[in-house]
Amino acid sequence: MVTINPAKAVNLAHELGSIAPGKKADLLIIERMEDGYPMITTTMVNGVLLTQTKYRTNSYAEEVIG
């Protein structure tokens, strides 16, 4: 993870270190479910949307139930 100060220190603030159009960014959007548990709903790498979901999958629960 890189923030603006380390990016400035290595002269890469024009490319990364903050969220802005044209900059590289890896992002996770986490929402709180009704039961209070967090769920990753959106994943982006280098500003490209990889996954977006509105449901939770739990492989352990699937193993136990199925």
PDB file of C-alpha atoms in Angstrom:
ATOM      1  CA  MET A   1       0.000   0.000   0.000  1.00  0.00           C
ATOM      2  CA  VAL A   2       1.309   3.389  -0.912  1.00  0.00           C
ATOM      3  CA  THR A   3       0.139   6.767   0.304  1.00  0.00           C
ATOM      4  CA  ILE A   4       0.951  10.219  -1.011  1.00  0.00           C
ATOM      5  CA  ASN A   5       3.998  10.915   1.191  1.00  0.00           C
ATOM      6  CA  PRO A   6       5.996   7.802   0.199  1.00  0.00           C
ATOM      7  CA  ALA A   7       4.916   8.366  -3.422  1.00  0.00           C
ATOM      8  CA  LYS A   8       6.289  11.916  -3.263  1.00  0.00           C
ATOM      9  CA  ALA A   9       9.526  10.661  -1.680  1.00  0.00           C
ATOM     10  CA  VAL A  10      10.219   8.458  -4.713  1.00  0.00           C
ATOM     11  CA  ASN A  11       8.858  10.945  -7.288  1.00  0.00           C
ATOM     12  CA  LEU A  12       5.803   8.828  -8.160  1.00  0.00           C
ATOM     13  CA  ALA A  13       3.056  11.118  -6.827  1.00  0.00           C
ATOM     14  CA  HIS A  14       1.956  11.811 -10.424  1.00  0.00           C
ATOM     15  CA  GLU A  15       1.240   8.056 -10.831  1.00  0.00           C
ATOM     16  CA  LEU A  16       0.121   6.782  -7.418  1.00  0.00           C
ATOM     17  CA  GLY A  17      -0.296   7.642  -3.758  1.00  0.00           C
ATOM     18  CA  SER A  18      -3.804   9.078  -3.922  1.00  0.00           C
ATOM     19  CA  ILE A  19      -7.151   8.323  -5.531  1.00  0.00           C
ATOM     20  CA  ALA A  20      -7.563  10.509  -8.609  1.00  0.00           C
ATOM     21  CA  PRO A  21      -8.410  10.092 -12.310  1.00  0.00           C
ATOM     22  CA  GLY A  22      -5.473   8.665 -14.257  1.00  0.00           C
ATOM     23  CA  LYS A  23      -3.624   7.328 -11.203  1.00  0.00           C
ATOM     24  CA  LYS A  24      -2.988   3.684 -10.409  1.00  0.00           C
ATOM     25  CA  ALA A  25      -5.065   2.370  -7.534  1.00  0.00           C
ATOM     26  CA  ASP A  26      -5.987  -0.940  -5.942  1.00  0.00           C
ATOM     27  CA  LEU A  27      -9.266  -0.610  -4.060  1.00  0.00           C
ATOM     28  CA  LEU A  28     -11.565  -2.786  -2.000  1.00  0.00           C
ATOM     29  CA  ILE A  29     -15.032  -1.507  -1.177  1.00  0.00           C
ATOM     30  CA  ILE A  30     -16.333  -3.097   1.996  1.00  0.00           C
ATOM     31  CA  GLU A  31     -19.966  -2.870   3.091  1.00  0.00           C
ATOM     32  CA  ARG A  32     -21.485  -3.933   6.388  1.00  0.00           C
ATOM     33  CA  MET A  33     -24.104  -6.660   6.018  1.00  0.00           C
ATOM     34  CA  GLU A  34     -27.422  -6.646   7.897  1.00  0.00           C
ATOM     35  CA  ASP A  35     -25.967  -9.179  10.340  1.00  0.00           C
ATOM     36  CA  GLY A  36     -23.118  -6.753  11.104  1.00  0.00           C
ATOM     37  CA  TYR A  37     -20.362  -8.612   9.290  1.00  0.00           C
ATOM     38  CA  PRO A  38     -18.289  -6.890   6.607  1.00  0.00           C
ATOM     39  CA  MET A  39     -18.382  -8.022   2.979  1.00  0.00           C
ATOM     40  CA  ILE A  40     -16.095  -7.031   0.111  1.00  0.00           C
ATOM     41  CA  THR A  41     -18.461  -5.869  -2.626  1.00  0.00           C
ATOM     42  CA  THR A  42     -16.074  -4.359  -5.181  1.00  0.00           C
ATOM     43  CA  THR A  43     -12.455  -5.040  -6.139  1.00  0.00           C
ATOM     44  CA  MET A  44     -10.354  -2.829  -8.414  1.00  0.00           C
ATOM     45  CA  VAL A  45      -6.716  -3.275  -9.472  1.00  0.00           C
ATOM     46  CA  ASN A  46      -4.874  -0.418 -11.196  1.00  0.00           C
ATOM     47  CA  GLY A  47      -8.224   1.335 -11.524  1.00  0.00           C
ATOM     48  CA  VAL A  48      -9.825  -1.572 -13.404  1.00  0.00           C
ATOM     49  CA  LEU A  49     -12.994  -3.106 -11.982  1.00  0.00           C
ATOM     50  CA  LEU A  50     -12.379  -6.818 -11.358  1.00  0.00           C
ATOM     51  CA  THR A  51     -15.319  -7.975  -9.272  1.00  0.00           C
ATOM     52  CA  GLN A  52     -18.565  -6.531  -8.046  1.00  0.00           C
ATOM     53  CA  THR A  53     -21.061  -8.511  -6.003  1.00  0.00           C
ATOM     54  CA  LYS A  54     -23.944  -7.978  -3.628  1.00  0.00           C
ATOM     55  CA  TYR A  55     -23.985 -11.400  -2.005  1.00  0.00           C
ATOM     56  CA  ARG A  56     -21.683 -13.178   0.392  1.00  0.00           C
ATOM     57  CA  THR A  57     -20.140 -16.532  -0.370  1.00  0.00           C
ATOM     58  CA  ASN A  58     -18.768 -18.655   2.405  1.00  0.00           C
ATOM     59  CA  SER A  59     -16.877 -21.716   1.208  1.00  0.00           C
ATOM     60  CA  TYR A  60     -16.708 -23.126   4.746  1.00  0.00           C
ATOM     61  CA  ALA A  61     -20.505 -22.972   5.094  1.00  0.00           C
ATOM     62  CA  GLU A  62     -20.895 -24.614   1.689  1.00  0.00           C
ATOM     63  CA  GLU A  63     -18.610 -27.474   2.810  1.00  0.00           C
ATOM     64  CA  VAL A  64     -20.577 -27.980   6.031  1.00  0.00           C
ATOM     65  CA  ILE A  65     -24.023 -27.735   4.440  1.00  0.00           C
ATOM     66  CA  GLY A  66     -23.302 -29.370   1.100  1.00  0.00           C
TER      67      GLY A  66
END
